[in-house]
CSV table of C-alpha atoms (C1' of nucleotides) in Angstrom, one decimal:
chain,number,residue,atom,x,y,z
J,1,UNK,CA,107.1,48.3,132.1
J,2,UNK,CA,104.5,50.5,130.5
J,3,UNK,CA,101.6,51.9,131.0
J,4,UNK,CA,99.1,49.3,129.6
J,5,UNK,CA,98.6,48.1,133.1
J,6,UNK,CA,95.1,47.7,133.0
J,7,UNK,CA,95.4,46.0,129.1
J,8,UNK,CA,97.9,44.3,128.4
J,9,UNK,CA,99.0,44.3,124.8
J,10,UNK,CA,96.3,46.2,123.0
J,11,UNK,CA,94.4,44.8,119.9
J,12,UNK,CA,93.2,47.0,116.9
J,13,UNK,CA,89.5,47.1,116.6
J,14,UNK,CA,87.6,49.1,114.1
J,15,UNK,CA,85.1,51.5,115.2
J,16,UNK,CA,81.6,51.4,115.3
J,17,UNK,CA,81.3,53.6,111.9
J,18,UNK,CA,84.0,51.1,110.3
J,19,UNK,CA,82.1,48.0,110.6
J,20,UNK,CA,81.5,46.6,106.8
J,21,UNK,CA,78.7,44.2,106.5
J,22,UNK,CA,80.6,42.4,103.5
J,23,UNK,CA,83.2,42.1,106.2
J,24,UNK,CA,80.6,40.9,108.7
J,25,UNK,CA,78.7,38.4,106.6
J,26,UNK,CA,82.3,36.6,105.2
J,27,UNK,CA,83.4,36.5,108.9
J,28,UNK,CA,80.3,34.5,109.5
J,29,UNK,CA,80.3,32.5,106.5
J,30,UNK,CA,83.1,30.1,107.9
J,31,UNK,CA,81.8,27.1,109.9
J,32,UNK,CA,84.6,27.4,112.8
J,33,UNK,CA,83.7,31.2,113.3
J,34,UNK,CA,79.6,30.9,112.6
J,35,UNK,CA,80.0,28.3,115.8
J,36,UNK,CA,82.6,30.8,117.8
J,37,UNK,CA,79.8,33.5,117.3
J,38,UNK,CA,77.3,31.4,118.5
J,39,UNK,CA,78.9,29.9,121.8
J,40,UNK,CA,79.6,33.9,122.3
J,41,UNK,CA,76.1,34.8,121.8
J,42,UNK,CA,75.2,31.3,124.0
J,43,UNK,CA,76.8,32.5,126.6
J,44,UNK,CA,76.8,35.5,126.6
J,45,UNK,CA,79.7,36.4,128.2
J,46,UNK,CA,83.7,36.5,127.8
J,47,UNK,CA,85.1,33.7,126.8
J,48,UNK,CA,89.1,32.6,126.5
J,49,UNK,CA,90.3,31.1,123.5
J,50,UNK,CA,91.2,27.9,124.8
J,51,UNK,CA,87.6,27.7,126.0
J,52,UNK,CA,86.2,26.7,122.5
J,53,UNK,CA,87.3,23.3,121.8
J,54,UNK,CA,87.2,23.7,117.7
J,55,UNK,CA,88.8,21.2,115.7
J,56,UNK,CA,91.6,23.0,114.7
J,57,UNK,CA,95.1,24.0,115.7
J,58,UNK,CA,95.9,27.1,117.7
J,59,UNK,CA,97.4,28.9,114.9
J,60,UNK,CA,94.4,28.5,112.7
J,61,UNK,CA,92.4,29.2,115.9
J,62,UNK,CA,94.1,32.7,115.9
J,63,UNK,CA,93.8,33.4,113.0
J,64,UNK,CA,89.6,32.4,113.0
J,65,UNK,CA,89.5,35.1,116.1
J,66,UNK,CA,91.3,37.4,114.3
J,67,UNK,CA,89.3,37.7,111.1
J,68,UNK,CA,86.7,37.8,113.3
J,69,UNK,CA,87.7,40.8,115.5
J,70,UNK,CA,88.9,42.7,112.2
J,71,UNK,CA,85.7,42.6,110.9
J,72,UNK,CA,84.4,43.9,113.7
J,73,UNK,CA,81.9,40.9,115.3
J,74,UNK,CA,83.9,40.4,118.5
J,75,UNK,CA,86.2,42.4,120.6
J,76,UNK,CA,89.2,40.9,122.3
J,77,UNK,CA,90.9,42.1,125.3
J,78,UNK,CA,94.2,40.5,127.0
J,79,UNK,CA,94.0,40.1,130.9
J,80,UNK,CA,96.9,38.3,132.2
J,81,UNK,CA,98.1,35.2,129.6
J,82,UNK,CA,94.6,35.1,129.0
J,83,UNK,CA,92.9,36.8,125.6
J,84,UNK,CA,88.9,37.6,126.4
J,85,UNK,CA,86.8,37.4,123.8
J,86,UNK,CA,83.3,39.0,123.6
J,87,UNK,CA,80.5,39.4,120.8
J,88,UNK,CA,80.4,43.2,120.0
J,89,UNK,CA,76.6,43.1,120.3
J,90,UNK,CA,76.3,46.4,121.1
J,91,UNK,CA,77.7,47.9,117.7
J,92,UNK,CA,76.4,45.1,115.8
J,93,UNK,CA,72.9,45.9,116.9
J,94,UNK,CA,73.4,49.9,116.8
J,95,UNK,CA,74.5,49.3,113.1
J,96,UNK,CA,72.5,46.2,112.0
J,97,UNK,CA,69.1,46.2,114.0
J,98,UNK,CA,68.1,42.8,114.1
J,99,UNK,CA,70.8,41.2,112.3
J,100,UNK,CA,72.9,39.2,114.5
J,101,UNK,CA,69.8,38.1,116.1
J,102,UNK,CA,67.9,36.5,112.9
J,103,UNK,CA,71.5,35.1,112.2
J,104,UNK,CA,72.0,33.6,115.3
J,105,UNK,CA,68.5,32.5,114.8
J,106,UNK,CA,68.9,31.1,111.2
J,107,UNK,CA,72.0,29.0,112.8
J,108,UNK,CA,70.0,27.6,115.5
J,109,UNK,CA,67.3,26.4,113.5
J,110,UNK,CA,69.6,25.3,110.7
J,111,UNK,CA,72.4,23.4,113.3
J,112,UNK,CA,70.1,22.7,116.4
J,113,UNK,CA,70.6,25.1,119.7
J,114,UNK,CA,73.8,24.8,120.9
J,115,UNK,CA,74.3,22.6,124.0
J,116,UNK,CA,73.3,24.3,127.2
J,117,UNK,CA,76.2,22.6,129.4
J,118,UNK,CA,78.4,24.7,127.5
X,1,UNK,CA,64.3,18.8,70.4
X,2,UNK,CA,63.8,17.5,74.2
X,3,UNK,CA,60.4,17.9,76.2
X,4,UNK,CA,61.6,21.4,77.9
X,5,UNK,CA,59.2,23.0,75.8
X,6,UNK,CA,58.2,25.5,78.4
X,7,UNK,CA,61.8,25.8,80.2
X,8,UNK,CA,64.3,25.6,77.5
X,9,UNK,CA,67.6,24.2,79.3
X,10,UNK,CA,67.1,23.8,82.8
X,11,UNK,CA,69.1,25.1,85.6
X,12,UNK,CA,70.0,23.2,88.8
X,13,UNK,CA,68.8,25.1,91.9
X,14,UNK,CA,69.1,23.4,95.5
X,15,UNK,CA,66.0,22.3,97.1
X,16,UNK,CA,64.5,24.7,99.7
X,17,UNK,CA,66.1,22.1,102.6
X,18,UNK,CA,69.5,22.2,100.6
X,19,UNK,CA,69.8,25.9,101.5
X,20,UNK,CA,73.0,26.3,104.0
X,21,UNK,CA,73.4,29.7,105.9
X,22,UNK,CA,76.8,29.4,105.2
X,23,UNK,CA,77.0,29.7,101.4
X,24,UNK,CA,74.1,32.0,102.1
X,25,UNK,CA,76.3,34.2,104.1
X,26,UNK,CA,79.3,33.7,101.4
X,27,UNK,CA,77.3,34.7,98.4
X,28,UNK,CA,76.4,37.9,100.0
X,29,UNK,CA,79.2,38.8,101.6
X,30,UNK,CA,80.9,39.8,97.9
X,31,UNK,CA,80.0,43.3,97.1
X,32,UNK,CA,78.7,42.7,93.6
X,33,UNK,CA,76.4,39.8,94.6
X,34,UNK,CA,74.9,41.6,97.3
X,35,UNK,CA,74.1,44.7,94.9
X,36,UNK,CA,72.6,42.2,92.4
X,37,UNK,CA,70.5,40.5,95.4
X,38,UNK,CA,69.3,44.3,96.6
X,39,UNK,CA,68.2,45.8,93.2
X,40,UNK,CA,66.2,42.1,93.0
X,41,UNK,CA,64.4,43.1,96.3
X,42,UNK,CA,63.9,46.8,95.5
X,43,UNK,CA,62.4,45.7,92.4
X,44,UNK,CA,60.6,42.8,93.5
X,45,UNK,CA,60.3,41.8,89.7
X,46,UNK,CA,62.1,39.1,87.5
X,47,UNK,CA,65.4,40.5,85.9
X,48,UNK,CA,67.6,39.9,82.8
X,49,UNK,CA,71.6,39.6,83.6
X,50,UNK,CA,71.7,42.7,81.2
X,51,UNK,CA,69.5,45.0,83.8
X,52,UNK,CA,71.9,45.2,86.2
X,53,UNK,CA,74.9,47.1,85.2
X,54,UNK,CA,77.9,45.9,86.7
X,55,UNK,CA,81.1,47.0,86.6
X,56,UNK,CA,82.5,43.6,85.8
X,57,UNK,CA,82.7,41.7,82.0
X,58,UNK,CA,79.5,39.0,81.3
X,59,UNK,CA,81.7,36.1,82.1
X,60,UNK,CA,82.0,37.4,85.9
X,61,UNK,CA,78.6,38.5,86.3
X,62,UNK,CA,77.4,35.0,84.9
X,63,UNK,CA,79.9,33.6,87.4
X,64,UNK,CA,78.1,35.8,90.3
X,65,UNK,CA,74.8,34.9,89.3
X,66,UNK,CA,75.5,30.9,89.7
X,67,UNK,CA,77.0,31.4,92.9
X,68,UNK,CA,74.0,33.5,93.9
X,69,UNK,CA,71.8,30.5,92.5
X,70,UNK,CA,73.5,27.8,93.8
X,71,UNK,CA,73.7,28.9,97.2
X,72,UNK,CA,69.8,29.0,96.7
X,73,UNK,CA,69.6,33.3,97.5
X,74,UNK,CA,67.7,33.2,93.8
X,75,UNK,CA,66.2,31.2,91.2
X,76,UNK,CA,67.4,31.2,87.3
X,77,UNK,CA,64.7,30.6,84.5
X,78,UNK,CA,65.2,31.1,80.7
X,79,UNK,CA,62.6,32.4,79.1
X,80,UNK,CA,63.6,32.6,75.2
X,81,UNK,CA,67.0,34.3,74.8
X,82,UNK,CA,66.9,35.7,77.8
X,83,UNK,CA,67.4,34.6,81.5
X,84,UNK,CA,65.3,35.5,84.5
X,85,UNK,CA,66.5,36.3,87.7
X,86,UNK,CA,64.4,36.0,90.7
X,87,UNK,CA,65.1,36.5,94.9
X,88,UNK,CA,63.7,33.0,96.7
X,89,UNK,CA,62.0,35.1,99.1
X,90,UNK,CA,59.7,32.4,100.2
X,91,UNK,CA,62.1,30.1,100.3
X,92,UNK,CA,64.7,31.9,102.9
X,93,UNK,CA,62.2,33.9,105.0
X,94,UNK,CA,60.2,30.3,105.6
X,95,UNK,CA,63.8,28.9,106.4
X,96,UNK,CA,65.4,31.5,108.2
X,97,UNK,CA,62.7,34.7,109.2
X,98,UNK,CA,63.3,37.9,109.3
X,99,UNK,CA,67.5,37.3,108.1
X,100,UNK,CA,66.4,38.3,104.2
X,101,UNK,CA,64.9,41.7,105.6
X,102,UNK,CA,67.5,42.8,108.2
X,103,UNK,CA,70.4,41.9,105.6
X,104,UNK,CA,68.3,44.8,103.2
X,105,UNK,CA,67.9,46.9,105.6
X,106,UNK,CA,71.7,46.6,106.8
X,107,UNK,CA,72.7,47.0,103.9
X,108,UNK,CA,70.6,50.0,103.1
X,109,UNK,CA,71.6,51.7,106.1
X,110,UNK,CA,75.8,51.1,104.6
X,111,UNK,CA,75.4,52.5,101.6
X,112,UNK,CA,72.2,54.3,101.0
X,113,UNK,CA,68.2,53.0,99.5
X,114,UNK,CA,69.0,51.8,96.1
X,115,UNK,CA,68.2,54.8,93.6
X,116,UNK,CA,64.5,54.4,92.7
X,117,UNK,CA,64.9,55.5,88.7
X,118,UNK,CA,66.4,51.7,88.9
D,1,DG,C1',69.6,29.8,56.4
D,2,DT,C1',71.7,34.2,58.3
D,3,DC,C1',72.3,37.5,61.8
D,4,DG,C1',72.3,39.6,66.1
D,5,DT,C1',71.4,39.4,71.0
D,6,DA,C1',71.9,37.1,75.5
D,7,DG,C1',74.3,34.4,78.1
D,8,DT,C1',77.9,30.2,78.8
D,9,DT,C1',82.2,27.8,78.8
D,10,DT,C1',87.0,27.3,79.1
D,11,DG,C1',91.4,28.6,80.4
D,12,DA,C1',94.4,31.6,82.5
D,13,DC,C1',96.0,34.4,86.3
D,14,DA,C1',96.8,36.8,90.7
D,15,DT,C1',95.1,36.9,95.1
D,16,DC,C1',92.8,35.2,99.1
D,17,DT,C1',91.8,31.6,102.4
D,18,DG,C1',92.0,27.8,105.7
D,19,DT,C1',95.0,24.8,107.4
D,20,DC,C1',99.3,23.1,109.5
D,21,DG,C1',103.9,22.9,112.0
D,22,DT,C1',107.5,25.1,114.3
D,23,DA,C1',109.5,28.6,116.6
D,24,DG,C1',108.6,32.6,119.4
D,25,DT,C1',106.6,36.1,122.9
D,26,DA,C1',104.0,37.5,127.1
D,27,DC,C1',102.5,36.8,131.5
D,28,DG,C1',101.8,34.5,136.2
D,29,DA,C1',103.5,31.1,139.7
D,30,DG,C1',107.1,29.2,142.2
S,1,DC,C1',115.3,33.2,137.2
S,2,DT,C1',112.9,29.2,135.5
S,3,DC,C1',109.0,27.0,134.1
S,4,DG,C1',104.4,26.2,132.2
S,5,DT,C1',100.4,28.2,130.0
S,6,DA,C1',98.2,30.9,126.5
S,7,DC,C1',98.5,32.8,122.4
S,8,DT,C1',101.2,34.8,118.1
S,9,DA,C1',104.1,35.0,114.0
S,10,DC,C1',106.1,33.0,110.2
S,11,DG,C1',106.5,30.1,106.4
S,12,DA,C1',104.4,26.7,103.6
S,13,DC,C1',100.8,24.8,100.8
S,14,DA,C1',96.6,23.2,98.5
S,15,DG,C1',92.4,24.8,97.1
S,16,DA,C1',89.0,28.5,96.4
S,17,DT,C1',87.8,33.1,94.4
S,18,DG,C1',87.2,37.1,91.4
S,19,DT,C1',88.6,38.7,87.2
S,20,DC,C1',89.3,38.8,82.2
S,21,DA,C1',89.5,37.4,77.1
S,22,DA,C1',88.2,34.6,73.5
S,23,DA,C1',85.5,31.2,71.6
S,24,DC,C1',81.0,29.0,71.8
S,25,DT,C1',75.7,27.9,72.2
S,26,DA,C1',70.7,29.0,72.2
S,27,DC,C1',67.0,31.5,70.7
S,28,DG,C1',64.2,35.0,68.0
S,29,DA,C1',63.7,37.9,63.9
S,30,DC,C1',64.1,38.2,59.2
DNA sequence: GTCGTAGTTTGACATCTGTCGTAGTACGAG
DNA sequence: CTCGTACTACGACAGATGTCAAACTACGAC
């Protein structure tokens, strides 16, 4: 019973200012988390967990979300048993003007577009 | 006595279509590869190993410099003693546009324009 | 041939990384 | 309270990574 009614647990993010692009470009260069960032930016919108189907374990799916949301690329937010996920583009483009979007690009061209039906 | 009279030993570099975001992403994301990568753009020239000073003995930065070639970011040629290091410009703005540019300019933008004394 | 300069190779080492399995915690439904 | 769902934490482990030191190779100058 406290007052995190609204959020749950709460997750540490860094800030804006405390992004690291070294940190950024190693969270993308892992396969599972390039294609996490992409279904994000797909989408474009909140995603659970258990929504990506990535051929891995939960525990090593946590921990891909995790290096991810420590480096700053996506922000997670708890709402019931459920853990929201959702690309920080915002930050990313404030810091890194054009960035995520040549990446997301490069991915696409180098992988295909990612399935529309999702 | 071989037939490399105008290469000396030759270096293996991956073909333009070999080039994989991924270890693209990975070489840069290491601090002292990315500095190597951003003096190589400011300068837009061929460099020795010895121009750059890093802060790291010759077998590291000649460990650096392979990764940097093998993930395809630049291209190795000896010429004499010496070995020249070049950006594959071309190569990554034909395969993923604009990504090369937006990396410099992030990176820029983190830690301050390269000093132009060089 | 001898020497010096430039860069390589090898081996070692501590740390990091991606992966798993198992056990655990948090929340909503009943 | 009990149960199921969703995710976490911990411990383990193999393999990769960044670093160094020491010995080595290649080339140009003399």
């Amino acid at each position: 019973m406290t007052d995190t009614a609204t959020a749950g647990r709460a997750l540490p993010h860094p800030a804006r200012e405390q992004i690291r692009l070294e940190f950024v470009l190693h969270a993308l260069s892992d396969p599972m988390r390039l294609q996490i960032v992409r279904e994000l930016a797909a989408r474009d919108a909140e995603l659970t967990c258990s929504q990506f189907d990535l051929p891995v374990t939960k525990s090593t799916s946590t921990h891909h979300f995790r290096v991810l949301r420590e480096s700053g690329v996506i922000r997670q937010v708890y709402r019931g048993t459920a853990k929201m996920n959702g690309l920080r583009r915002d930050d990313l483009d404030g810091l890194f003007p054009g960035l995520l979007d040549s990446l997301l690009a490069a991915a696409d061209r180098q992988s295909g577009p990612l399935r529309p039906g999702g």
